[in-house]
JSON list of C-alpha atoms and ligand atoms in Angstrom, two decimals:
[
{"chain": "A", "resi": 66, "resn": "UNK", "atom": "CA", "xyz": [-22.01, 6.33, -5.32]},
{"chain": "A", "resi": 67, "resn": "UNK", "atom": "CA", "xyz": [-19.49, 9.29, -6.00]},
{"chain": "A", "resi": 68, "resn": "UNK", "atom": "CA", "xyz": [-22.04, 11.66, -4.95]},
{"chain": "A", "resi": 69, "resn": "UNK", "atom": "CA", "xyz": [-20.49, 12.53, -1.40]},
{"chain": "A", "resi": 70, "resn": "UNK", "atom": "CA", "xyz": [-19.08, 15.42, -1.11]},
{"chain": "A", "resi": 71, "resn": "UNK", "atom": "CA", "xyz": [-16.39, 14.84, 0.98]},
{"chain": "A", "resi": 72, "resn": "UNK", "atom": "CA", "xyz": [-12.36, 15.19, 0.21]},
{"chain": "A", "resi": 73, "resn": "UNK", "atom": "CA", "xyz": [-10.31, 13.54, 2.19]},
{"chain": "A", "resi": 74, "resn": "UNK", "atom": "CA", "xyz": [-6.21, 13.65, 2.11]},
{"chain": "A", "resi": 75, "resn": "UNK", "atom": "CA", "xyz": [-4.11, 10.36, 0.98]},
{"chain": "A", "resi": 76, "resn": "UNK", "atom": "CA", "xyz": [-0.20, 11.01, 1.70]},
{"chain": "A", "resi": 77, "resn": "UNK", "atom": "CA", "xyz": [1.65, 10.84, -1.24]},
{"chain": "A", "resi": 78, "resn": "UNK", "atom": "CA", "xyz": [4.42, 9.25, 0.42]},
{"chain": "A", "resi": 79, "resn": "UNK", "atom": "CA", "xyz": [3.19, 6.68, 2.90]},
{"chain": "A", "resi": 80, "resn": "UNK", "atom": "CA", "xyz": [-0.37, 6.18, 1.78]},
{"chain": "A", "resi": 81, "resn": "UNK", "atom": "CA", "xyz": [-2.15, 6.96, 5.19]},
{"chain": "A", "resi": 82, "resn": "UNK", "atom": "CA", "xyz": [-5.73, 8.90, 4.33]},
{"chain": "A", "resi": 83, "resn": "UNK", "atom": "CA", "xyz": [-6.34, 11.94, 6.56]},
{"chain": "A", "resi": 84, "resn": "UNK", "atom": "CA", "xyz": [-9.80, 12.96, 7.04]},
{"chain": "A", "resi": 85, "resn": "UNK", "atom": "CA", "xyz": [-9.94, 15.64, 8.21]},
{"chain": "A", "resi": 86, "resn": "UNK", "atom": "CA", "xyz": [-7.00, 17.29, 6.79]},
{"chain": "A", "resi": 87, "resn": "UNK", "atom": "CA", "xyz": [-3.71, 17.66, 8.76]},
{"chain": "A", "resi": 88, "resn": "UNK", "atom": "CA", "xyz": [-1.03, 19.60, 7.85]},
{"chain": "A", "resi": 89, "resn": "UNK", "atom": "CA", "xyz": [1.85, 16.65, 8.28]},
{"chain": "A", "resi": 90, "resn": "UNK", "atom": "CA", "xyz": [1.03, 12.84, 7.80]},
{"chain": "A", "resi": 91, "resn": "UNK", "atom": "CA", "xyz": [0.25, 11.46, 11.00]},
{"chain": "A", "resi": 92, "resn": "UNK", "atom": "CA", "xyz": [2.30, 8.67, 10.12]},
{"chain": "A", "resi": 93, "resn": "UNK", "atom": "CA", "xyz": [5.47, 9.89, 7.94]},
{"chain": "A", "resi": 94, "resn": "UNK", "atom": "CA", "xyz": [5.11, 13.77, 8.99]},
{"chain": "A", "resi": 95, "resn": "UNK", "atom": "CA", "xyz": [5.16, 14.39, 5.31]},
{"chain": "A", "resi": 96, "resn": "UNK", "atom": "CA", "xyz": [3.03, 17.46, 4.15]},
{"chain": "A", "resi": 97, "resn": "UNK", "atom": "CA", "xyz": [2.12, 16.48, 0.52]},
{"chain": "A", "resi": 98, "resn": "UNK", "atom": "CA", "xyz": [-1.48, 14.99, -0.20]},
{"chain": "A", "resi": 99, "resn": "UNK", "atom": "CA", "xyz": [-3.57, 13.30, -3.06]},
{"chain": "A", "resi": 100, "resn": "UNK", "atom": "CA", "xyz": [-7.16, 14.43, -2.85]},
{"chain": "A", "resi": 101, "resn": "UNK", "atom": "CA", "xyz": [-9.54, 11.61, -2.74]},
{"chain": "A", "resi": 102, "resn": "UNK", "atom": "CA", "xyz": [-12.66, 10.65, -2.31]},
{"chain": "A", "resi": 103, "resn": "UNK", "atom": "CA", "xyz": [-14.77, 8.19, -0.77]},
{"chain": "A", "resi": 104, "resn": "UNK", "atom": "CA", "xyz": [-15.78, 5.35, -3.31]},
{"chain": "A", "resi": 105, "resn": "UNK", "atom": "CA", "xyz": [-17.98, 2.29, -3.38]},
{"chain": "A", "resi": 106, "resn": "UNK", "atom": "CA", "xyz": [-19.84, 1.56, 0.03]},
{"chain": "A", "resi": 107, "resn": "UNK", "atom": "CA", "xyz": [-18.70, 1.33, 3.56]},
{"chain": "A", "resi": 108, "resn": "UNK", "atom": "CA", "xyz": [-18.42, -1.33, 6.13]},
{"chain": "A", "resi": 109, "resn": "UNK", "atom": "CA", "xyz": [-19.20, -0.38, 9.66]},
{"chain": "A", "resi": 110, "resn": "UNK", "atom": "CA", "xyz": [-15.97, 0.18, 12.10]},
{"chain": "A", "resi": 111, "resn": "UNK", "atom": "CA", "xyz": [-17.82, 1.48, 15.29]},
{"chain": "A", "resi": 112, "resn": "UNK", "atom": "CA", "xyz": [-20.83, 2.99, 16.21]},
{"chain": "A", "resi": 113, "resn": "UNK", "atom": "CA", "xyz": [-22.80, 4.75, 18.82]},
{"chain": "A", "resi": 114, "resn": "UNK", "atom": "CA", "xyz": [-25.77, 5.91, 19.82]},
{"chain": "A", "resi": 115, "resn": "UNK", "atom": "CA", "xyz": [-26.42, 10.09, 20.96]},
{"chain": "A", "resi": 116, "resn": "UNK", "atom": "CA", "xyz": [-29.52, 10.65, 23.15]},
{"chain": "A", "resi": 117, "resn": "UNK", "atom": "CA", "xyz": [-28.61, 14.55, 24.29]},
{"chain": "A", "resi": 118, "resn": "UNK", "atom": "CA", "xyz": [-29.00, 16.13, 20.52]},
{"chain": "A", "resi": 119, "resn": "UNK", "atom": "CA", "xyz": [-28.21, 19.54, 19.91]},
{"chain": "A", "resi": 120, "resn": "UNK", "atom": "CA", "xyz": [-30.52, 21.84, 19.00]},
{"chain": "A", "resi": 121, "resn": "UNK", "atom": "CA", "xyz": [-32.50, 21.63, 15.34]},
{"chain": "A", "resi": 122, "resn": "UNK", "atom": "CA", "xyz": [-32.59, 17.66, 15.21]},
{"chain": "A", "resi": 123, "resn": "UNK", "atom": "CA", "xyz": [-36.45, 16.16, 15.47]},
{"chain": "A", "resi": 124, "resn": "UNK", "atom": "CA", "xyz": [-35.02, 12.74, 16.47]},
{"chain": "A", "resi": 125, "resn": "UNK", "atom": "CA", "xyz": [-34.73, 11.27, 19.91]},
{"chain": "A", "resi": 126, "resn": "UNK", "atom": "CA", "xyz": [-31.96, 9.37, 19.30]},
{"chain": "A", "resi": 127, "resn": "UNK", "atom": "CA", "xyz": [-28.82, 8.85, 16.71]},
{"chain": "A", "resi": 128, "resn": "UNK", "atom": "CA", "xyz": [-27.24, 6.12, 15.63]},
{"chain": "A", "resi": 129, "resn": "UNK", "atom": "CA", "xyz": [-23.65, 7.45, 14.81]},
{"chain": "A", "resi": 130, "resn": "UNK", "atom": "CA", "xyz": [-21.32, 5.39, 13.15]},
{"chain": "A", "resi": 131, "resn": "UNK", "atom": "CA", "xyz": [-17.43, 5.12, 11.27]},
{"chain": "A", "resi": 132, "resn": "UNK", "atom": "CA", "xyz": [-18.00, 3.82, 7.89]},
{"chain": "A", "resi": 133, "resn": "UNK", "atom": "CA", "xyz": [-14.70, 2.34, 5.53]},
{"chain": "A", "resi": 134, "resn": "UNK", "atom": "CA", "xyz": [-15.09, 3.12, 2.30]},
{"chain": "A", "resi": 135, "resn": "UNK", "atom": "CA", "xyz": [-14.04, 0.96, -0.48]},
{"chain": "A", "resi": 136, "resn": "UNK", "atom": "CA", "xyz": [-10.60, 2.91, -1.07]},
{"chain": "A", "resi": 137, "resn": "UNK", "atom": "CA", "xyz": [-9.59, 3.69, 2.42]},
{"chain": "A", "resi": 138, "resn": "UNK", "atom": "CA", "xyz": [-11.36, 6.58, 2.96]},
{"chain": "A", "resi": 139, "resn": "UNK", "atom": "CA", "xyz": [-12.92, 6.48, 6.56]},
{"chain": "A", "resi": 140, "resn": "UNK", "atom": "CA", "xyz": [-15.95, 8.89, 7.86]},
{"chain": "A", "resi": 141, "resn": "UNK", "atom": "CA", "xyz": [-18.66, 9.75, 10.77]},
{"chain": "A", "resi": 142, "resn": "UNK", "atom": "CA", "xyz": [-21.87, 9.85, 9.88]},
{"chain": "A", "resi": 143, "resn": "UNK", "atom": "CA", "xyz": [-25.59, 8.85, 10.56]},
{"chain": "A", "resi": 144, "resn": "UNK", "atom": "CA", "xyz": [-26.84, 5.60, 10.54]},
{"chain": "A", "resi": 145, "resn": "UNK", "atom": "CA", "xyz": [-30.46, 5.01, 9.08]},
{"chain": "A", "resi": 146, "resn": "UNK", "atom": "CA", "xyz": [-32.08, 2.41, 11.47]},
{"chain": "A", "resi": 147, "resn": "UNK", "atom": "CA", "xyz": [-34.49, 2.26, 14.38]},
{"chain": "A", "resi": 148, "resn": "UNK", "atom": "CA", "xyz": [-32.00, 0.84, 16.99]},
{"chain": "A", "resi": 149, "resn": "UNK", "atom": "CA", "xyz": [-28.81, -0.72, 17.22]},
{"chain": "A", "resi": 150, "resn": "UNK", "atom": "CA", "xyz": [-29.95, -4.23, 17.31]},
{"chain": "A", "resi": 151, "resn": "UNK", "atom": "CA", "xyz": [-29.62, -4.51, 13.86]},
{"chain": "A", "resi": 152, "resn": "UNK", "atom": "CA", "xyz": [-26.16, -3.33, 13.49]},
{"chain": "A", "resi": 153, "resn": "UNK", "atom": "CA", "xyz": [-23.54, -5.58, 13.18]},
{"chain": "A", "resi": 154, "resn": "UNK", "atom": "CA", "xyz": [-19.63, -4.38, 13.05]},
{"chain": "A", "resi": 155, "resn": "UNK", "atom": "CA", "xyz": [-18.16, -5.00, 9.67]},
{"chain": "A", "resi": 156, "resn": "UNK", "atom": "CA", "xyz": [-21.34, -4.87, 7.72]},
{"chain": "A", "resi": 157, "resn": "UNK", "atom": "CA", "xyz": [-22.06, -3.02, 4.32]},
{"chain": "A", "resi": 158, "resn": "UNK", "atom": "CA", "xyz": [-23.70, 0.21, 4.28]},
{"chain": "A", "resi": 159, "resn": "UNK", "atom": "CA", "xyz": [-24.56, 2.08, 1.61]},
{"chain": "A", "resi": 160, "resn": "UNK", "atom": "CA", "xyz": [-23.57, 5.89, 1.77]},
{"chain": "A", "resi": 161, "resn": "UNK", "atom": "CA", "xyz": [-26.10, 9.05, 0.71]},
{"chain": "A", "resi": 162, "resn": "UNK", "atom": "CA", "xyz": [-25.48, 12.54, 1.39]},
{"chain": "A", "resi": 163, "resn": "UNK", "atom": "CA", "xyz": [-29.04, 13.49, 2.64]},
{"chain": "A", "resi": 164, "resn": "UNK", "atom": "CA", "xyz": [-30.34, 16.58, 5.05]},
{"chain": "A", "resi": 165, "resn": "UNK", "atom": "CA", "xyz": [-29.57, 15.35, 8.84]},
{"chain": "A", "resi": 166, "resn": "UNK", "atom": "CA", "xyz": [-30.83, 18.62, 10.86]},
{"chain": "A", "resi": 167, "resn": "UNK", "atom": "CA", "xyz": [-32.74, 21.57, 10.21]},
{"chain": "A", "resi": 168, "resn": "UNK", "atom": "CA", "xyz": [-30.88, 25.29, 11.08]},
{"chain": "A", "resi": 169, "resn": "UNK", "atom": "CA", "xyz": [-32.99, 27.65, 10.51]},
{"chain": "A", "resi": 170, "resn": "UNK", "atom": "CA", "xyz": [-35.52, 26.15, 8.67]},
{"chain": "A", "resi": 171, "resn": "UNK", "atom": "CA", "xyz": [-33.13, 25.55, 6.34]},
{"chain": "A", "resi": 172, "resn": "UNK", "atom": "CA", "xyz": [-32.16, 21.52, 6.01]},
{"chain": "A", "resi": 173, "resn": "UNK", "atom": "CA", "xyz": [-28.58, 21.21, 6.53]},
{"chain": "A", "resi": 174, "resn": "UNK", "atom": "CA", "xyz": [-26.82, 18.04, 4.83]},
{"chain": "A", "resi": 175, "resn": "UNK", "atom": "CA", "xyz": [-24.57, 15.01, 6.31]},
{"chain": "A", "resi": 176, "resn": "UNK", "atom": "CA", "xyz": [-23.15, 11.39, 5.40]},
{"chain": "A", "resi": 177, "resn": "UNK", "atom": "CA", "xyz": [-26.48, 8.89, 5.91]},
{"chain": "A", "resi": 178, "resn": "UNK", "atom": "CA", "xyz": [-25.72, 5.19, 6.28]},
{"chain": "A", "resi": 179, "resn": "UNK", "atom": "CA", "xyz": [-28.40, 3.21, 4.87]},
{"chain": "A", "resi": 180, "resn": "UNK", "atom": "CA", "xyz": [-28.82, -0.49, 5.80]},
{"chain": "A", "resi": 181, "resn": "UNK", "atom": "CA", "xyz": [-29.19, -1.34, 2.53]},
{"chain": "B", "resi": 350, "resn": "ZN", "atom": "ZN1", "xyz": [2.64, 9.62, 5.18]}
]
């Protein structure tokens, strides 16, 4: 699963991953980075769920969550399920890049969580 394309920024001096980018380390202030990016799958830090969507999503509801990948690398994205029963902090998700909204008829792409 290398087929996300998201870089995030791993301080070449401390180690702390920035993602977004900053311009200094949050931690060290230092301003040189190591692109990365997110390997393996991701276990499930926090989540959330949206009711009031902006415009061009079909859904009622989202299921938002933080996801830890294998090497550090931490991101938002959508979690596939029908409610948050299911979810349980901590658990392994597996990560797709897959079309979350639709702008202009034209289906616009986003980190999925699948249960899975
Ligand atoms: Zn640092």
């Amino acid at each position: 699963m290398s087929d996300i394309p998201i870089t995030a920024y791993k301080c070449k001096k401390c180690g702390k991953i920035h993602y977004p980018f900053h311009d200094r380390c949050l931690k060290c202030k230092a301003r040189e980075f190591e692109s990365i990016h997110p390997a393996g799958r991701a276990k499930l830090l926090t989540f959330t769920q949206i009711f009031n969507l902006p415009w061009g999503f079909d859904e009622r509801f989202l299921i938002i969550g933080i996801g830890e990948f294998e090497n550090g690398v931490k991101a938002m994205g959508q979690i596939k399920a029908e409610d948050i029963a299911g979810l349980k902090l901590g658990m392994k998700m597996t990560p797709t890049w897959a079309p979350v909204r639709k702008v202009q008829g034209e289906s616009v792409h986003g980190l999925v969580f699948e249960l899975a």
